[in-house]
PDB file of C-alpha atoms in Angstrom:
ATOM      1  CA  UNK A 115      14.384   2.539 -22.109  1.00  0.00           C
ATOM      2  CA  UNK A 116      11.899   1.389 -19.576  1.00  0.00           C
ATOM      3  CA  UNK A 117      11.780   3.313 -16.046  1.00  0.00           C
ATOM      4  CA  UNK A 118      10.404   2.614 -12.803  1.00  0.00           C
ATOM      5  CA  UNK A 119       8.608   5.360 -11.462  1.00  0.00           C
ATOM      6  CA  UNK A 120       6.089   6.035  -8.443  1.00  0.00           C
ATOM      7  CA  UNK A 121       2.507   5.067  -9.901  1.00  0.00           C
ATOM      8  CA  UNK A 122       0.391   4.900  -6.428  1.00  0.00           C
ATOM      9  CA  UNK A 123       1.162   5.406  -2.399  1.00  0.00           C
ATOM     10  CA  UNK A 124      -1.473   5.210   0.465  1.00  0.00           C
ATOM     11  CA  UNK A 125       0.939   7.519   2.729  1.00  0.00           C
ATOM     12  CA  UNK A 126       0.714   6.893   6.671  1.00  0.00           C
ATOM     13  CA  UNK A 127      -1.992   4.505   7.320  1.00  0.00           C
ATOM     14  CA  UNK A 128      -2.347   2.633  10.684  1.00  0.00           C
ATOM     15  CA  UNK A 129      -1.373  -1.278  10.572  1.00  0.00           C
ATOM     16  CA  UNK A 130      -5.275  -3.026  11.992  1.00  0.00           C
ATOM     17  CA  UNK A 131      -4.015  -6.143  11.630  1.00  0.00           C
ATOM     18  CA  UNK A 132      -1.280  -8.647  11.528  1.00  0.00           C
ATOM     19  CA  UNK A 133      -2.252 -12.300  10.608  1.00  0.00           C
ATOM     20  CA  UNK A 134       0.486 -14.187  10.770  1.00  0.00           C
ATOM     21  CA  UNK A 135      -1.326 -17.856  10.057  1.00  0.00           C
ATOM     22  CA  UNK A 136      -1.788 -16.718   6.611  1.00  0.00           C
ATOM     23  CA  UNK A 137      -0.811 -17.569   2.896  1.00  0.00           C
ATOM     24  CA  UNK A 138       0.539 -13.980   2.710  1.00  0.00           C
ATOM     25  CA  UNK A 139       0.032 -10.314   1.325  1.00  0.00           C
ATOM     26  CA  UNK A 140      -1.331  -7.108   2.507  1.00  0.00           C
ATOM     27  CA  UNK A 141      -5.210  -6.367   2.696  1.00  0.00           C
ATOM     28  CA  UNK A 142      -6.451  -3.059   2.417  1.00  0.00           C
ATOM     29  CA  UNK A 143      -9.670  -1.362   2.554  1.00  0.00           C
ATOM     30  CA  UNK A 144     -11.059  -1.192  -1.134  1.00  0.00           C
ATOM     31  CA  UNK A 145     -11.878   2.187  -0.978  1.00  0.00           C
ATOM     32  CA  UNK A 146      -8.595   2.923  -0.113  1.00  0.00           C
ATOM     33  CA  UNK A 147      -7.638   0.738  -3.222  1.00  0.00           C
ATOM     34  CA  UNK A 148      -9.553   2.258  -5.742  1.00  0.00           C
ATOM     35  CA  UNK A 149      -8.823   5.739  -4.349  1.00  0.00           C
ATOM     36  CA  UNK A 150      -4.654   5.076  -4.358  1.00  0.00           C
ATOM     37  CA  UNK A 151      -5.232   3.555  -8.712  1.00  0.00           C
ATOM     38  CA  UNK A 152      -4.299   0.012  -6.626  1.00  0.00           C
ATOM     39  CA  UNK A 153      -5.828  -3.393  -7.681  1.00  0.00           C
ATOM     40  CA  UNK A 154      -6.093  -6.865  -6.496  1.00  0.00           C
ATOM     41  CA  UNK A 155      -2.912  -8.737  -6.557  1.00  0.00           C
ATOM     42  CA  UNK A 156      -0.936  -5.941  -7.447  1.00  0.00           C
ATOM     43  CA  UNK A 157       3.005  -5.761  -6.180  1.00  0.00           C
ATOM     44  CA  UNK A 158       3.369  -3.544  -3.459  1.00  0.00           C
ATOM     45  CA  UNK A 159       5.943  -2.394  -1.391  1.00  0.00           C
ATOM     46  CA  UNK A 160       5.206  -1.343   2.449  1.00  0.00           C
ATOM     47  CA  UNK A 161       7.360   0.876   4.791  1.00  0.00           C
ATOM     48  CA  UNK A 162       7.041   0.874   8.617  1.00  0.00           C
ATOM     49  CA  UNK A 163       7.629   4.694   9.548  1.00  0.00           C
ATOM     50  CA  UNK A 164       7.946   2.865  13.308  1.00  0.00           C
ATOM     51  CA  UNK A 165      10.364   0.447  12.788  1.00  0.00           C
ATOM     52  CA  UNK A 166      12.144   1.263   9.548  1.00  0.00           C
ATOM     53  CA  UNK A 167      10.850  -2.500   7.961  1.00  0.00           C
ATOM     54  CA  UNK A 168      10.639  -2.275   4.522  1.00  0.00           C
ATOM     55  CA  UNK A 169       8.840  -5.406   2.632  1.00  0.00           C
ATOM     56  CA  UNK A 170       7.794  -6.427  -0.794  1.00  0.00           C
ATOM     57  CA  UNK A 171       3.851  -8.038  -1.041  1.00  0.00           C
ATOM     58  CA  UNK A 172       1.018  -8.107  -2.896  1.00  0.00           C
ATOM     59  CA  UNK A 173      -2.664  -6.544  -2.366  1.00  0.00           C
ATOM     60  CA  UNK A 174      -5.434  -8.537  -1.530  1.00  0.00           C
ATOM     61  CA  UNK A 175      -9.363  -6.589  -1.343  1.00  0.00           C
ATOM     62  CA  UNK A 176     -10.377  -5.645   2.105  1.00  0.00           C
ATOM     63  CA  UNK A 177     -13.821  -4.672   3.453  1.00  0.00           C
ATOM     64  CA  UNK A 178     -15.014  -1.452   1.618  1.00  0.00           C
ATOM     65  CA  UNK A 179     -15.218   1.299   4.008  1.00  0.00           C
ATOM     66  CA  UNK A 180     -13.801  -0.691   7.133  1.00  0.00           C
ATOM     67  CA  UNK A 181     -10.698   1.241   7.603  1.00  0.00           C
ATOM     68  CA  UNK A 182      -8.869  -2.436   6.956  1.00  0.00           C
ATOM     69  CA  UNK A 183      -4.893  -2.643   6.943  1.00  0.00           C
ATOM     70  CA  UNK A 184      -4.025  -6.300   7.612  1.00  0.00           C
ATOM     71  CA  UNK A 185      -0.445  -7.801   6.808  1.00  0.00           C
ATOM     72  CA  UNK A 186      -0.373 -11.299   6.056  1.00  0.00           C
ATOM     73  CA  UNK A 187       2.240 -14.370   6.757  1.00  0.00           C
ATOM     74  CA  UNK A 188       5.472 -13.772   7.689  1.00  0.00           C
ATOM     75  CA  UNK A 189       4.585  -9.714   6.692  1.00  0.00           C
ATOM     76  CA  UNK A 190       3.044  -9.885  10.069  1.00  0.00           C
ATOM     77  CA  UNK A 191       6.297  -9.464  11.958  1.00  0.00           C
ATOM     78  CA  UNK A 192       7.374  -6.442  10.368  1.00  0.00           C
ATOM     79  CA  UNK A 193       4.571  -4.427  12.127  1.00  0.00           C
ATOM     80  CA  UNK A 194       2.255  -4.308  14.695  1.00  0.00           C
ATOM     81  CA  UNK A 195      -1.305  -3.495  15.124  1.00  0.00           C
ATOM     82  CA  UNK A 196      -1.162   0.182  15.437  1.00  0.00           C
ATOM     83  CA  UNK A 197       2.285   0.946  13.173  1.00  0.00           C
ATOM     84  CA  UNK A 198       2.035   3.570  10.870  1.00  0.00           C
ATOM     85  CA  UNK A 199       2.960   2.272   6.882  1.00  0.00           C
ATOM     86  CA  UNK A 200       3.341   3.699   3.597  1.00  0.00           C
ATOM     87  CA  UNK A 201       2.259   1.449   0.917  1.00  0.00           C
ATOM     88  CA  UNK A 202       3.865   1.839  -2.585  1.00  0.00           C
ATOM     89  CA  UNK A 203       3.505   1.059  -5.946  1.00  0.00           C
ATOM     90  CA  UNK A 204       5.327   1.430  -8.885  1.00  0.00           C
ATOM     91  CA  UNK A 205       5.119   1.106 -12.495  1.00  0.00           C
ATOM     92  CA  UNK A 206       7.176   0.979 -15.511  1.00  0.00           C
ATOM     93  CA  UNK A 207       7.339   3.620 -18.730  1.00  0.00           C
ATOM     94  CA  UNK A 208       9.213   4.641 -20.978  1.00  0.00           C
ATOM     95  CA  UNK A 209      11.403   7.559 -20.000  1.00  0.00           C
ATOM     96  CA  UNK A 210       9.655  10.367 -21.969  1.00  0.00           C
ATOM     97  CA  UNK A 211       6.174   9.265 -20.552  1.00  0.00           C
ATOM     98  CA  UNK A 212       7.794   9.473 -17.038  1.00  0.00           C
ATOM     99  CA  UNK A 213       8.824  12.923 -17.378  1.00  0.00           C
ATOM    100  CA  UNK A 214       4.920  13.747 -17.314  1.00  0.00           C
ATOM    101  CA  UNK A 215       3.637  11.153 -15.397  1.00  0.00           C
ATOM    102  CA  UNK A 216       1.298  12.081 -12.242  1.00  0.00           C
ATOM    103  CA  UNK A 217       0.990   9.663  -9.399  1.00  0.00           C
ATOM    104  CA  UNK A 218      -1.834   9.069  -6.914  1.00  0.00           C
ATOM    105  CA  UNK A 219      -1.061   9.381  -4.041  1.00  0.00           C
ATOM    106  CA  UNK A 220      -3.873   9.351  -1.039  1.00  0.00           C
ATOM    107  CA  UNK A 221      -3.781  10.614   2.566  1.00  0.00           C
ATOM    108  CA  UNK A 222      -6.180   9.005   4.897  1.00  0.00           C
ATOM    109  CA  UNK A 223      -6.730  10.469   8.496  1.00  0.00           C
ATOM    110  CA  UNK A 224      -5.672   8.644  11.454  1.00  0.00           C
ATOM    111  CA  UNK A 225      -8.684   6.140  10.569  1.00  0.00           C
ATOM    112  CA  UNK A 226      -7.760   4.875   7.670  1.00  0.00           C
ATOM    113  CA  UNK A 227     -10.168   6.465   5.806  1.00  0.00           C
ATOM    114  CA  UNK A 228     -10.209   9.647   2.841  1.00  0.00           C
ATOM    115  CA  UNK A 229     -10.338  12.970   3.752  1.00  0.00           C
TER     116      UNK A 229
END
């Protein structure tokens, strides 16, 4: 049987950016990326710790080292510049590889960037 478990969260970042003329999708600092195990075009899920908004997207590369958390589209109006978000991932396994399974998860300071 194949599970969904936690693979990756970015926990409490600060929303820099909210495009709303845009295809769509979430871009994120790429050192934040390759610190949270995230990649390009990967399905993400995003929750607003201000407003309770909870949304489904998909990562898009942002500037390396420039602190960049943009929402994209109609993402834009579940946050505003300055929100706090969680960004998710998750992956599938089978149940037994679950059971040992160790996330990533990353906690940037109040500028987006590691610790």
């Amino acid at each position: 049987m194949i599970i969904q478990v936690l693979k990756s969260k970015i926990h409490r970042v600060k929303i820099t950016q909210a495009e709303l003329h845009y295809v769509g999708s979430i871009t994120i600092d790429e050192d934040l990326l390759d610190a949270a195990n995230l990649i390009e075009n990967e399905k993400v899920q995003v929750v607003n710790v201000n407003n309770g908004e909870r949304l489904e997207t998909y990562v898009i590369k942002g500037e390396r080292g420039s602190g960049q958390v943009c929402l994209n589209g109609p993402a834009a109006r579940k946050a505003a510049v300055g929100d706090i978000v969680i960004i998710i991932s998750y992956a599938g396994m089978e149940h037994e590889e679950a059971k040992s399974y160790k996330p990533v998860l990353i906690f940037p300071d109040e500028r987006n960037k590691l610790i």
